[in-house]
Short mmCIF file of C-alpha atoms in Angstrom, two decimals:
data_model
loop_
_atom_site.label_atom_id
_atom_site.label_comp_id
_atom_site.label_asym_id
_atom_site.label_seq_id
_atom_site.Cartn_x
_atom_site.Cartn_y
_atom_site.Cartn_z
CA MET A 1 12.82 8.78 31.19
CA GLU A 2 11.41 6.52 28.46
CA SER A 3 9.10 9.28 27.22
CA ILE A 4 12.09 11.64 26.95
CA LYS A 5 14.01 9.07 24.90
CA SER A 6 10.98 8.53 22.70
CA THR A 7 10.68 12.28 22.09
CA GLN A 8 14.37 12.50 21.24
CA ARG A 9 14.02 9.69 18.70
CA THR A 10 10.99 11.40 17.16
CA ARG A 11 12.98 14.61 16.65
CA ARG A 12 16.14 12.88 15.44
CA LYS A 13 16.68 12.92 11.68
CA PRO A 14 17.24 9.56 10.01
CA GLN A 15 20.73 8.91 8.68
CA GLU A 16 21.15 7.87 5.08
CA PRO A 17 23.52 4.93 4.62
CA VAL A 18 26.70 5.70 2.70
CA ARG A 19 28.54 2.39 2.63
CA LYS A 20 27.34 -0.77 0.92
CA ASN A 21 26.83 -2.61 4.22
CA GLY A 22 24.65 0.22 5.50
CA LYS A 23 22.52 0.18 2.37
CA LEU A 24 22.10 -3.59 2.64
CA ARG A 25 21.12 -3.17 6.29
CA VAL A 26 18.45 -0.58 5.43
CA GLU A 27 17.10 -2.86 2.72
CA ALA A 28 16.85 -5.74 5.21
CA ILE A 29 15.05 -3.48 7.68
CA LEU A 30 12.54 -2.34 5.04
CA GLU A 31 11.84 -5.89 3.90
CA SER A 32 11.34 -7.06 7.48
CA ALA A 33 9.11 -4.09 8.27
CA SER A 34 7.00 -4.88 5.22
CA ASP A 35 6.68 -8.51 6.33
CA VAL A 36 5.71 -7.68 9.91
CA ILE A 37 3.18 -5.03 8.85
CA SER A 38 1.72 -7.56 6.38
CA GLU A 39 1.25 -10.08 9.17
CA LYS A 40 0.16 -7.87 12.07
CA GLY A 41 -0.92 -4.51 10.69
CA TYR A 42 0.77 -1.18 11.32
CA GLN A 43 -0.54 -0.52 14.82
CA ALA A 44 0.57 -3.90 16.21
CA THR A 45 4.00 -3.74 14.59
CA THR A 46 6.86 -2.83 16.93
CA MET A 47 10.37 -1.60 16.26
CA LEU A 48 11.68 -4.42 18.44
CA GLU A 49 10.11 -7.07 16.25
CA ILE A 50 11.44 -5.40 13.10
CA ALA A 51 14.93 -5.35 14.66
CA VAL A 52 14.72 -9.04 15.57
CA ARG A 53 13.31 -10.04 12.18
CA SER A 54 16.02 -8.12 10.29
CA ASP A 55 18.79 -9.19 12.71
CA THR A 56 19.55 -5.53 13.42
CA ARG A 57 20.68 -3.96 16.67
CA MET A 58 18.22 -1.46 18.10
CA GLY A 59 20.84 1.28 17.98
CA SER A 60 21.38 0.73 14.26
CA LEU A 61 17.64 0.58 13.61
CA TYR A 62 17.02 3.89 15.36
CA ARG A 63 19.97 5.48 13.59
CA PHE A 64 18.39 4.83 10.20
CA PHE A 65 14.77 5.10 11.35
CA PRO A 66 14.25 7.12 14.57
CA ASN A 67 10.66 5.85 14.94
CA LYS A 68 8.06 3.62 13.33
CA GLU A 69 6.44 6.49 11.46
CA THR A 70 9.72 7.35 9.72
CA LEU A 71 10.01 3.73 8.65
CA ALA A 72 6.42 3.70 7.39
CA ILE A 73 7.04 6.87 5.37
CA ARG A 74 9.99 5.23 3.60
CA LEU A 75 7.89 2.16 2.86
CA MET A 76 4.99 4.21 1.52
CA SER A 77 7.32 6.14 -0.78
CA ARG A 78 8.64 2.86 -2.13
CA PHE A 79 5.16 1.39 -2.47
CA GLN A 80 3.92 4.48 -4.30
CA GLU A 81 6.63 4.03 -6.93
CA LYS A 82 5.60 0.41 -7.48
CA ILE A 83 1.92 1.33 -7.71
CA ASP A 84 2.76 3.99 -10.32
CA ILE A 85 4.74 1.45 -12.36
CA LEU A 86 1.90 -1.07 -12.20
CA PHE A 87 -0.74 1.44 -13.28
CA ASN A 88 1.50 2.84 -16.02
CA GLU A 89 1.74 -0.68 -17.43
CA MET A 90 -2.06 -0.95 -17.36
CA ASP A 91 -2.46 2.41 -19.09
CA ASP A 92 -0.02 1.42 -21.84
CA LYS A 93 -2.10 -1.63 -22.74
CA SER A 94 -5.33 -1.44 -24.73
CA LEU A 95 -7.37 -3.28 -22.14
CA SER A 96 -11.10 -3.72 -22.45
CA LEU A 97 -13.12 -2.13 -19.67
CA PRO A 98 -13.78 -5.51 -17.95
CA ASP A 99 -10.09 -6.43 -18.17
CA LEU A 100 -9.05 -3.03 -16.82
CA GLY A 101 -11.44 -3.48 -13.91
CA ASP A 102 -10.04 -6.93 -13.15
CA ARG A 103 -6.42 -5.73 -13.29
CA ILE A 104 -7.08 -2.78 -10.98
CA LEU A 105 -9.01 -5.00 -8.60
CA ALA A 106 -6.10 -7.46 -8.40
CA ALA A 107 -3.38 -4.78 -8.12
CA LEU A 108 -2.58 -5.43 -4.45
CA ILE A 109 -2.43 -9.17 -5.09
CA GLU A 110 -0.08 -8.64 -8.07
CA LEU A 111 2.31 -6.79 -5.77
CA ASP A 112 2.57 -10.03 -3.79
CA GLY A 113 3.93 -9.67 -0.24
CA GLU A 114 4.30 -5.92 -0.51
CA GLY A 115 0.68 -5.70 -1.59
CA SER A 116 -0.28 -7.05 1.83
CA ALA A 117 1.73 -4.34 3.58
CA ILE A 118 0.17 -1.70 1.32
CA ALA A 119 -3.31 -2.97 2.14
CA ARG A 120 -2.50 -2.85 5.86
CA LEU A 121 -1.26 0.74 5.62
CA LEU A 122 -4.31 1.73 3.59
CA GLU A 123 -6.73 0.23 6.11
CA ILE A 124 -5.75 2.74 8.83
CA GLU A 125 -8.54 5.30 8.83
CA SER A 126 -8.13 7.98 11.49
CA ASP A 127 -4.89 7.58 13.40
CA GLY A 128 -3.75 11.17 13.06
CA SER A 129 -1.05 10.46 10.48
CA SER A 130 -1.10 13.08 7.74
CA ARG A 131 1.49 11.11 5.77
CA ARG A 132 -0.69 8.00 5.57
CA GLU A 133 -3.62 10.19 4.55
CA GLU A 134 -1.40 11.56 1.78
CA PHE A 135 -0.51 8.02 0.74
CA ARG A 136 -4.16 7.02 0.48
CA THR A 137 -4.93 10.18 -1.46
CA ALA A 138 -2.04 9.51 -3.85
CA VAL A 139 -3.30 5.98 -4.54
CA ILE A 140 -6.83 7.28 -5.12
CA ASP A 141 -5.50 9.97 -7.48
CA ARG A 142 -3.54 7.35 -9.44
CA ILE A 143 -6.63 5.17 -9.85
CA ALA A 144 -8.61 8.25 -10.91
CA MET A 145 -5.96 9.05 -13.52
CA SER A 146 -6.41 5.63 -15.12
CA LEU A 147 -10.18 6.05 -15.12
CA LYS A 148 -9.92 9.45 -16.82
CA ARG A 149 -7.59 8.04 -19.47
CA ARG A 150 -10.17 5.35 -20.17
CA ALA A 151 -13.04 7.88 -20.11
CA PRO A 152 -11.78 11.42 -20.94
CA GLY A 153 -15.23 12.90 -20.34
CA LEU A 154 -15.17 11.87 -16.70
CA GLY A 155 -14.95 14.82 -14.32
CA SER A 156 -12.11 14.98 -11.81
CA ARG A 157 -14.43 14.89 -8.79
CA GLN A 158 -16.37 11.93 -10.17
CA ALA A 159 -13.14 10.11 -11.02
CA CYS A 160 -11.86 10.52 -7.45
CA ASP A 161 -15.18 9.38 -5.98
CA MET A 162 -15.11 6.30 -8.18
CA ALA A 163 -11.45 5.69 -7.35
CA PHE A 164 -12.30 5.70 -3.64
CA VAL A 165 -14.94 3.02 -4.19
CA ILE A 166 -12.56 0.97 -6.35
CA LEU A 167 -9.82 1.24 -3.71
CA ARG A 168 -12.22 -0.23 -1.17
CA ASN A 169 -12.91 -3.04 -3.63
CA MET A 170 -9.16 -3.59 -4.08
CA ARG A 171 -8.73 -3.95 -0.34
CA ASP A 172 -11.71 -6.33 -0.19
CA MET A 173 -10.19 -8.40 -3.01
CA TRP A 174 -6.91 -8.61 -1.12
CA ALA A 175 -8.73 -9.68 2.07
CA ILE A 176 -10.78 -12.30 0.20
CA SER A 177 -7.62 -13.70 -1.41
CA LYS A 178 -6.37 -14.52 2.11
CA LEU A 179 -9.39 -16.66 3.04
CA LYS A 180 -8.43 -20.24 3.86
CA ASP A 181 -11.67 -21.79 2.60
CA LYS A 182 -10.93 -22.32 -1.10
CA ARG A 183 -14.59 -22.68 -2.10
CA ILE A 184 -15.67 -19.47 -0.40
CA ARG A 185 -12.57 -17.63 -1.64
CA SER A 186 -13.14 -18.64 -5.26
CA GLY A 187 -16.83 -17.76 -5.23
CA ALA A 188 -16.32 -14.43 -3.48
CA ILE A 189 -13.58 -13.39 -5.92
CA LYS A 190 -15.87 -14.10 -8.87
CA GLU A 191 -18.71 -12.09 -7.32
CA LEU A 192 -16.49 -9.13 -6.49
CA ARG A 193 -15.11 -9.10 -10.04
CA ARG A 194 -18.63 -9.19 -11.43
CA MET A 195 -19.75 -6.37 -9.15
CA ASN A 196 -16.72 -4.23 -10.03
CA ARG A 197 -17.23 -4.80 -13.77
CA LEU A 198 -20.89 -3.81 -13.57
CA TYR A 199 -20.01 -0.73 -11.55
CA LEU A 200 -17.45 0.47 -14.11
CA LYS A 201 -19.73 -0.32 -17.04
CA ASN A 202 -22.60 1.60 -15.48
CA ARG A 203 -20.53 4.63 -14.50
CA LEU A 204 -18.47 4.89 -17.69
CA LYS A 205 -20.98 3.81 -20.33
CA ASP A 206 -21.71 7.35 -21.59
CA ARG A 207 -18.21 8.81 -21.13
#
């Protein structure tokens, strides 16, 4: 019986809130989902915990978000908008190459709590979710766009390959920033920044 209910929820379309209270409820659900994913990762996050954290009845939660994947899709759409805004701000500034590298590297940290949820969603590699693959690809494409603006002679394929490497560095920077040992954290951040700067300088020096 539970599997039938689960299938029904998967097929059910999410309802968009119309009234103010409904919109506030959806916002609370999204914020709680972001917090739980930040703490536990996507796979370990449950709809029950999101409901408890947001003080939402399960029926209301499933009405707005029939399953966890639907909720993740809404979060990723929201996160993508914030990533675009952040990178647009970087592109509008005349940053030196080292400064650009540092800003990109710290992007997930700059997004504060939501950056943690983004990092968690990006760390899922092969779970069969085409939407999360699309999200990762969109982030890589946005990084590549900034690289091409900085180096117009850079080919699209090369820019995407570099963006993939930089995204891994961004996730590493986020993970390092969570280390409890202050001495190790500080030293590792400096080394990762140095490595990222050298990488960009080497790859973009003739572009």
